[in-house]
Amino acid sequence: MNPSPSSSSAQVHKGLEGITVSETRLSDVDGARCQLIYRGYSIDELVGKASYEEVSYLLLCGHLPTRQELQEWNAELASHRALEPEVLQAMSSLPLANNPMAYLRTVISLMGLRDPAAEQLDPPILRQQAIHLIAKTPTLIATFERLRRKRPMLGPRPTLSHAANFLYMLHGDDPSPSQTSALDAYFVLLAEHGFNASTFAARTTVATQSDLYSGIVAAIATLKGPLHGAANTKAMEMLMEIGAVEQVEPYVQKTLSDHKRFMGFGHRVYKGEDPRAKHLKRVAQELAGLNRAEARWFEISERLQEAVWKAKKLSINVDFYSASLLYYLGVPVDLFTPMFACARMAGWSAHILEQLADNRLIRPLALYVGPRDSTFVPLDQRPATPTT
Ligand code: ACO
C-alpha cells in the first residue's frame, strides 16, 4: 500500500510557521524589528515605570488605569489572593514530588470545578474569573512550595504589591525594594506575547465555547514543554551543569558536537534578539551585584551568550536571563515555569476575552498523506502478525 497524497494541492505550513490566524489588539510581536508592544505601548516604555498590576489592567481593560482605577484594581486583586480552605485542603492531599506545572494545572482545574459560574461566558464574569486567577496563582505557587518543604502556611498580605506579596509568601519575610522591583519587571515583561503556543492553545480551547478555566488549563499544559515555558528551568540547569566561567567554551563545543540545543536561545518569530532579553539581563545583573557570592551565574550567562553567538549566531530569548534573575530571587529552579505562568495569566485571560468577543471555531486542515483504497479484511482472516 503506497501512501498517496490527497488530491488537494494545499501547501502544508508545519508548526503554522509564518501563518497569521487572527487579529489581536493585545500585543504586537514584531519579529523583524525585534519589538514588543502591549496595546500600543512598547515594553521599553512600560518596564520599570508601570507595575504588573497596571499592565494587567491595560491588557484586560484596554487602557492604562487612572489613579482611582488602579487603586480599585489593586484592592480587588489583593482581596482575591487567599485560597479557599477547600482548595488548600485538596492541595495538601495531592502528590507534591512531581512536576510543579502538573500540580498547577491540576489545582487551576479544581478551581474551575468549584466555581459555580465557570460555564458562563459573559465578559464581566470572565473578567472576574481572570482577576481571581491572576490574584491566586502566586499564592498557589508559594503554598505549594511551603507544603512540599513542610513549612508553616502563610496567608497573603493585602498591603503588599503583587510581586512583593509573592516573595513574602515564598520566603516568609519582607523582600527588599530591589527584589520587589526585579520580580515586578519580570512579571511585566512576561505578561503577554501574541499567539505563542500556550496562548494559541487557550484561544483554541475557548473558541469551542468551552470555559475560561479550561482555556487556562490548556495554556498551562502547553507552557509546560521545554521548547516553550520550561526553557527557563532548563536554562538554569544548563548554567549549573557548566558551573564555572572557564567551562563555558568546552560546554559550547560539546553541545555543538552532540547536536543538542542551548536552552534560552533561538526564537520562532524574532529574527534577532528577543526585545525582553536586554531588560531581563539588566535586572539579573543588578541582582548579581547585590549577591556577590552567587555572581557566577550571571558571569556564566554573559560568557555563554557571547560564545553561542560567536559559534552559531543564535540570539538569546526571554528564558535565558529569566533563569539567573529568578534564581537570585530565591525561587526554586523547578518553580521557574510556574512563575512564567503567573506572569502570563494576564495575557492568557485577555486573549480568552478577546477570542470570545468575536469568536470563530479554530479548525485548521491537515493534508492526508496516508494510504487510500485499502480493502477491509475481517478479523478472523487477518494474519497473526501485522503485514506492515
Ligand atoms: N540551540 C541550538 N540550535 C538551535 C537552537 C538552540 N536553542 N534554536 C534553533 N537552533 C537551530 C536548529 O538546530 C536549526 O538548525 P539547522 O537548520 O542547522 O538544523 C535552526 O536553528 C532552526 O531551528 P528550528 O527548531 O527550526 O527553529 P524553530 O523556529 O522551530 O525553533 C525554538 C524555535 C523551538 C524556540 C528553538 O529555537 C529552540 O528549541 N530553542 C531552545 C528552547 C527555548 O529556549 N525555548 C524557549 C523559546 S521562547 C518561549 O517559548 C517562551
Coordinates of C-alpha atoms and ligand atoms in Angstrom, one line a residue:
M1 CA 0.0 0.0 0.0
N2 CA 1.6 3.2 -1.1
P3 CA 0.8 6.4 0.7
S4 CA -1.0 8.7 -1.7
P5 CA -1.1 12.4 -1.3
S6 CA -4.5 14.0 -1.1
S7 CA -5.9 15.4 -4.3
S8 CA -5.7 18.8 -2.6
S9 CA -2.9 21.0 -3.7
A10 CA -2.8 22.5 -0.3
Q11 CA 0.6 23.8 1.0
V12 CA 1.5 22.5 4.4
H13 CA 2.8 25.1 6.9
K14 CA 4.4 22.8 9.5
G15 CA 4.1 24.3 13.0
L16 CA 1.9 27.1 11.4
E17 CA 5.1 28.9 10.8
G18 CA 4.5 32.4 9.4
I19 CA 0.7 31.9 9.3
T20 CA -1.5 34.7 10.5
V21 CA -4.6 33.2 12.0
S22 CA -6.3 36.1 13.7
E23 CA -6.2 39.8 14.5
T24 CA -5.4 41.0 18.1
R25 CA -5.4 44.3 19.8
L26 CA -3.4 43.0 22.8
S27 CA 0.2 42.9 21.6
D28 CA 2.4 43.2 18.5
V29 CA 5.3 40.7 18.4
D30 CA 7.4 42.3 15.7
G31 CA 9.9 39.7 14.7
A32 CA 11.7 41.7 12.0
R33 CA 12.2 44.8 14.2
C34 CA 12.6 42.8 17.4
Q35 CA 10.0 44.9 19.2
L36 CA 7.2 44.0 21.5
I37 CA 4.2 46.3 22.1
Y38 CA 1.3 45.9 24.6
R39 CA -1.8 47.7 23.4
G40 CA 0.3 50.5 21.8
Y41 CA 3.0 50.8 24.5
S42 CA 6.5 49.5 23.8
I43 CA 7.7 47.2 26.6
D44 CA 10.8 49.5 26.7
E45 CA 8.4 52.2 27.9
L46 CA 6.5 50.1 30.4
V47 CA 9.2 48.2 32.2
G48 CA 10.4 49.9 35.3
K49 CA 7.6 52.5 35.0
A50 CA 4.3 50.6 35.1
S51 CA 3.7 47.9 37.7
Y52 CA 2.4 44.4 36.8
E53 CA -0.9 45.5 38.3
E54 CA -1.1 48.4 35.8
V55 CA -0.1 46.2 32.9
S56 CA -2.7 43.5 33.7
Y57 CA -5.3 46.3 33.9
L58 CA -4.1 47.6 30.5
L59 CA -4.3 44.1 28.9
L60 CA -7.7 43.2 30.4
C61 CA -9.4 46.6 30.4
G62 CA -7.9 48.2 27.2
H63 CA -6.3 51.4 28.7
L64 CA -3.8 52.4 31.4
P65 CA -5.7 52.9 34.6
T66 CA -6.3 56.3 36.2
R67 CA -5.0 56.6 39.8
Q68 CA -8.5 55.8 41.1
E69 CA -8.9 52.8 38.7
L70 CA -5.6 51.5 39.8
Q71 CA -6.4 51.8 43.5
E72 CA -9.6 49.8 42.9
W73 CA -7.8 47.2 40.7
N74 CA -5.0 46.7 43.3
A75 CA -7.6 46.4 46.1
E76 CA -9.6 43.9 44.1
L77 CA -6.5 41.8 43.2
A78 CA -5.3 41.9 46.8
S79 CA -8.8 40.8 48.1
H80 CA -8.8 37.7 46.0
R81 CA -5.3 36.4 46.8
A82 CA -6.3 33.9 49.5
L83 CA -7.1 30.4 48.5
E84 CA -10.4 28.9 49.7
P85 CA -10.0 26.4 52.7
E86 CA -11.3 23.5 50.5
V87 CA -8.7 24.3 47.8
L88 CA -6.0 24.4 50.4
Q89 CA -7.1 21.1 51.8
A90 CA -7.2 19.5 48.4
M91 CA -3.7 20.9 47.6
S92 CA -2.2 19.2 50.7
S93 CA -3.6 15.8 49.5
L94 CA -2.1 16.0 46.0
P95 CA 1.3 14.5 45.2
L96 CA 3.9 17.2 45.8
A97 CA 7.0 15.5 44.4
N98 CA 6.2 15.6 40.7
N99 CA 6.3 18.4 38.1
P100 CA 5.0 21.6 39.6
M101 CA 3.4 22.6 36.3
A102 CA 1.3 19.4 36.5
Y103 CA 0.4 20.4 40.1
L104 CA -0.5 24.0 38.9
R105 CA -2.6 22.6 36.0
T106 CA -4.5 20.3 38.4
V107 CA -5.3 23.0 41.0
I108 CA -6.5 25.5 38.5
S109 CA -8.7 22.8 37.0
L110 CA -10.0 22.2 40.5
M111 CA -10.8 25.9 41.0
G112 CA -12.8 25.7 37.8
L113 CA -14.7 22.7 39.0
R114 CA -15.6 24.6 42.2
D115 CA -16.7 27.8 40.5
P116 CA -20.5 27.8 40.1
A117 CA -20.1 30.4 37.4
A118 CA -17.4 28.5 35.5
E119 CA -19.6 27.8 32.4
Q120 CA -20.7 31.4 31.9
L121 CA -19.1 33.3 29.1
D122 CA -20.4 36.8 29.8
P123 CA -17.5 39.3 29.7
P124 CA -17.9 40.7 33.3
I125 CA -17.9 37.2 34.7
L126 CA -14.9 36.2 32.6
R127 CA -13.1 39.3 33.8
Q128 CA -13.9 38.4 37.4
Q129 CA -12.6 34.9 36.9
A130 CA -9.4 36.4 35.3
I131 CA -8.9 38.6 38.4
H132 CA -9.3 35.6 40.7
L133 CA -6.7 33.6 38.7
I134 CA -4.2 36.4 38.4
A135 CA -4.5 37.1 42.2
K136 CA -4.5 33.5 43.3
T137 CA -1.7 31.9 41.2
P138 CA 1.2 33.4 43.1
T139 CA -0.4 32.2 46.4
L140 CA -0.9 28.8 44.9
I141 CA 2.8 28.5 43.9
A142 CA 4.1 29.8 47.2
T143 CA 1.7 27.5 49.1
F144 CA 2.9 24.5 47.0
E145 CA 6.5 25.3 47.9
R146 CA 5.6 25.6 51.7
L147 CA 3.6 22.3 51.6
R148 CA 6.4 20.3 50.0
R149 CA 9.1 21.8 52.3
K150 CA 6.8 21.2 55.2
R151 CA 7.0 24.9 56.2
P152 CA 4.2 26.6 58.1
M153 CA 1.4 28.1 55.9
L154 CA 1.4 31.8 55.4
G155 CA -1.6 33.9 54.3
P156 CA -1.2 36.7 51.7
R157 CA -0.7 40.3 52.9
P158 CA -3.1 42.7 51.1
T159 CA -0.9 45.7 51.8
L160 CA 1.9 44.3 49.6
S161 CA 2.1 44.6 45.8
H162 CA 1.6 41.5 43.6
A163 CA 5.3 40.9 43.3
A164 CA 6.2 41.7 47.0
N165 CA 3.4 39.5 48.3
F166 CA 4.7 36.5 46.3
L167 CA 8.2 36.9 47.6
Y168 CA 6.9 37.4 51.2
M169 CA 4.7 34.2 50.9
L170 CA 7.6 32.3 49.4
H171 CA 10.3 33.3 51.9
G172 CA 8.4 34.4 55.0
D173 CA 10.0 37.8 55.2
D174 CA 9.6 41.2 53.6
P175 CA 11.5 41.5 50.3
S176 CA 13.8 44.4 49.7
P177 CA 12.7 47.1 47.2
S178 CA 15.2 45.9 44.6
Q179 CA 13.9 42.3 44.9
T180 CA 10.3 43.5 44.5
S181 CA 11.1 45.7 41.5
A182 CA 13.1 42.9 39.9
L183 CA 10.2 40.5 40.1
D184 CA 7.7 43.2 39.1
A185 CA 9.8 43.8 35.9
Y186 CA 9.9 40.1 35.2
F187 CA 6.1 39.9 35.6
V188 CA 5.6 42.9 33.3
L189 CA 8.0 41.6 30.6
L190 CA 6.3 38.1 30.5
A191 CA 2.7 39.3 30.8
E192 CA 1.8 38.9 27.2
H193 CA 3.3 37.7 23.9
G194 CA 0.9 37.4 21.0
F195 CA 0.0 34.0 19.5
N196 CA 2.7 31.9 21.2
A197 CA 1.9 28.2 21.7
S198 CA 0.2 28.4 25.1
T199 CA -1.9 31.4 24.2
F200 CA -3.0 29.8 20.9
A201 CA -4.0 26.7 22.9
A202 CA -6.1 28.8 25.3
R203 CA -7.8 30.6 22.4
T204 CA -8.4 27.3 20.5
T205 CA -10.0 25.8 23.7
V206 CA -12.4 28.7 24.4
A207 CA -13.2 29.0 20.7
T208 CA -15.3 25.8 21.1
Q209 CA -17.3 27.8 23.7
S210 CA -15.7 25.8 26.5
D211 CA -14.8 27.9 29.6
L212 CA -12.1 30.2 30.8
Y213 CA -10.6 27.7 33.3
S214 CA -10.3 25.1 30.5
G215 CA -8.5 27.7 28.4
I216 CA -6.1 28.4 31.1
V217 CA -5.5 24.7 31.9
A218 CA -4.8 24.1 28.2
A219 CA -2.3 27.1 28.3
I220 CA -0.5 25.8 31.4
A221 CA -0.3 22.3 29.8
T222 CA 1.2 23.8 26.7
L223 CA 3.6 26.2 28.5
K224 CA 5.0 23.2 30.4
G225 CA 7.2 21.9 27.5
P226 CA 10.9 22.7 27.2
L227 CA 10.5 24.2 23.8
H228 CA 8.2 26.9 25.4
G229 CA 8.0 27.8 29.1
A230 CA 10.1 25.1 30.6
A231 CA 13.2 26.5 28.8
N232 CA 13.8 28.8 31.8
T233 CA 14.2 25.8 34.2
K234 CA 16.3 24.1 31.5
A235 CA 18.5 27.2 31.1
M236 CA 19.3 27.3 34.8
E237 CA 20.1 23.6 34.8
M238 CA 22.4 24.3 31.9
L239 CA 24.2 27.1 33.8
M240 CA 24.6 24.7 36.8
E241 CA 26.0 22.0 34.6
I242 CA 28.5 24.5 33.2
G243 CA 29.3 25.5 36.8
A244 CA 32.2 27.9 36.1
V245 CA 33.0 30.6 33.5
E246 CA 36.0 28.7 32.2
Q247 CA 33.8 25.7 31.4
V248 CA 31.6 27.8 29.0
E249 CA 33.7 27.2 25.9
P250 CA 34.1 23.4 26.4
Y251 CA 30.3 23.2 27.1
V252 CA 29.5 25.1 23.8
Q253 CA 31.8 22.8 21.8
K254 CA 30.4 19.6 23.3
T255 CA 26.8 20.8 22.8
L256 CA 27.5 21.6 19.2
S257 CA 29.2 18.3 18.5
D258 CA 26.4 16.4 20.2
H259 CA 23.8 18.4 18.1
K260 CA 22.0 19.5 21.2
R261 CA 20.2 22.8 21.8
F262 CA 21.2 25.7 24.0
M263 CA 18.2 26.4 26.2
G264 CA 17.1 30.0 26.3
F265 CA 18.4 30.6 22.7
G266 CA 16.5 30.9 19.4
H267 CA 13.0 32.1 18.6
R268 CA 10.4 31.2 16.1
V269 CA 9.4 34.9 15.5
Y270 CA 12.3 37.2 16.5
K271 CA 14.9 37.3 13.8
G272 CA 17.4 38.9 16.2
E273 CA 17.4 39.3 20.0
D274 CA 14.2 38.9 21.9
P275 CA 13.3 42.5 23.0
R276 CA 12.6 41.3 26.6
A277 CA 16.1 39.8 27.0
K278 CA 18.1 43.0 27.4
H279 CA 15.8 44.2 30.2
L280 CA 16.0 40.8 32.0
K281 CA 19.7 40.8 31.6
R282 CA 20.0 44.3 33.2
V283 CA 17.8 43.2 36.1
A284 CA 19.7 39.9 36.6
Q285 CA 23.0 41.9 36.5
E286 CA 21.7 44.2 39.3
L287 CA 20.7 41.3 41.4
A288 CA 24.1 39.6 40.8
G289 CA 25.7 42.8 42.0
L290 CA 23.7 42.5 45.3
N291 CA 24.6 38.9 45.6
R292 CA 28.4 38.7 45.0
A293 CA 28.7 35.2 46.4
E294 CA 26.5 33.9 43.6
A295 CA 27.7 36.3 40.9
R296 CA 29.0 33.5 38.8
W297 CA 25.5 32.6 37.4
F298 CA 25.4 36.0 35.7
E299 CA 29.0 35.8 34.6
I300 CA 28.5 32.3 33.1
S301 CA 25.3 33.6 31.3
E302 CA 27.1 36.5 29.8
R303 CA 30.0 34.4 28.6
L304 CA 27.6 31.8 27.2
Q305 CA 25.6 34.4 25.4
E306 CA 28.8 35.6 23.7
A307 CA 30.1 32.1 22.9
V308 CA 26.8 30.8 21.4
W309 CA 26.5 34.0 19.3
K310 CA 30.1 33.5 18.1
A311 CA 29.7 29.8 17.3
K312 CA 26.2 29.7 15.9
K313 CA 24.8 33.3 15.5
L314 CA 22.0 32.4 17.8
S315 CA 20.4 35.1 20.0
I316 CA 19.0 34.7 23.5
N317 CA 15.3 34.6 24.2
V318 CA 13.2 35.6 27.2
D319 CA 14.0 32.5 29.1
F320 CA 17.8 32.9 29.2
Y321 CA 18.2 35.7 31.7
S322 CA 14.9 34.9 33.4
A323 CA 16.9 31.9 34.8
S324 CA 19.5 33.8 36.8
L325 CA 17.0 36.5 37.7
L326 CA 14.6 34.1 39.3
Y327 CA 17.5 32.2 40.9
Y328 CA 18.8 35.4 42.6
L329 CA 15.3 35.9 43.9
G330 CA 15.5 32.6 45.7
V331 CA 12.8 30.9 43.5
P332 CA 13.5 27.1 43.4
V333 CA 14.6 26.1 39.9
D334 CA 11.6 23.8 39.2
L335 CA 9.2 26.7 40.0
F336 CA 10.6 28.9 37.2
T337 CA 8.0 27.7 34.7
P338 CA 5.1 28.2 37.2
M339 CA 6.5 31.8 37.6
F340 CA 6.1 32.2 33.9
A341 CA 2.5 31.1 34.1
C342 CA 1.9 33.5 37.0
A343 CA 3.0 36.4 34.7
R344 CA 1.3 35.2 31.6
M345 CA -2.1 34.7 33.4
A346 CA -2.9 38.3 32.4
G347 CA -2.1 37.8 28.7
W348 CA -3.9 34.4 28.6
S349 CA -7.1 35.8 30.2
A350 CA -7.1 38.9 28.0
H351 CA -6.8 36.6 24.9
I352 CA -9.6 34.5 26.1
L353 CA -11.9 37.6 26.4
E354 CA -10.7 38.8 23.0
Q355 CA -11.4 35.4 21.4
L356 CA -14.9 35.2 22.8
A357 CA -15.8 38.8 21.9
D358 CA -15.6 37.9 18.2
N359 CA -15.5 34.1 18.2
R360 CA -14.9 31.7 15.4
L361 CA -14.2 28.0 15.9
I362 CA -10.5 27.4 15.2
R363 CA -10.3 24.4 12.9
P364 CA -7.4 24.1 10.5
L365 CA -6.9 21.4 7.9
A366 CA -4.4 18.6 7.6
L367 CA -3.1 17.2 4.3
Y368 CA -3.8 13.5 4.3
V369 CA -0.7 11.5 3.2
G370 CA -1.7 8.0 4.3
P371 CA -2.9 5.1 2.1
R372 CA -6.2 5.1 0.2
D373 CA -8.4 2.3 -1.2
S374 CA -7.4 -0.2 1.5
T375 CA -9.5 -3.4 1.4
F376 CA -11.1 -4.4 4.7
V377 CA -10.1 -7.8 5.9
P378 CA -12.4 -9.4 8.6
L379 CA -10.7 -10.1 11.9
D380 CA -10.7 -13.9 11.6
Q381 CA -9.0 -13.7 8.2
R382 CA -6.2 -11.3 9.2
P383 CA -2.6 -12.7 9.5
A384 CA -1.4 -13.4 13.1
T385 CA 1.3 -10.8 12.7
P386 CA 0.9 -7.4 11.1
T387 CA 1.9 -7.2 7.5
T388 CA 3.3 -3.6 7.7
Ligands
ACO1 N1 20.3 25.7 20.2 C1 20.9 25.2 19.1 N2 20.4 25.3 17.9 C2 19.2 25.9 17.7 C3 18.5 26.5 18.8 C4 19.1 26.3 20.1 N3 18.4 26.8 21.1 N4 17.4 27.0 18.3 C5 17.4 26.8 17.0 N5 18.5 26.2 16.6 C6 18.9 25.8 15.3 C7 18.3 24.5 14.9 O1 19.1 23.4 15.2 C8 18.1 24.6 13.4 O2 19.4 24.5 12.8 P1 19.6 23.7 11.5 O3 18.7 24.4 10.5 O4 21.0 23.7 11.2 O5 19.0 22.3 11.7 C9 17.8 26.1 13.3 O6 18.3 26.8 14.4 C10 16.3 26.3 13.2 O7 15.7 25.7 14.3 P2 14.1 25.4 14.4 O8 13.9 24.4 15.5 O9 13.6 25.0 13.1 O10 13.6 26.7 14.8 P3 12.1 27.0 15.4 O11 11.7 28.3 15.0 O12 11.2 25.8 15.2 O13 12.5 26.9 17.0 C11 12.7 27.2 19.3 C12 12.3 27.9 17.9 C13 11.8 26.0 19.5 C14 12.4 28.2 20.3 C15 14.2 26.8 19.2 O14 15.0 28.0 19.0 C16 14.6 26.1 20.5 O15 14.4 24.9 20.6 N6 15.2 26.8 21.5 C17 15.6 26.2 22.7 C18 14.4 26.1 23.6 C19 13.9 27.5 24.1 O16 14.8 28.3 24.5 N7 12.6 27.7 24.1 C20 12.0 28.9 24.6 C21 11.5 29.8 23.4 S1 10.8 31.3 23.9 C22 9.4 30.8 24.7 O17 8.7 29.9 24.2 C23 9.0 31.5 25.9

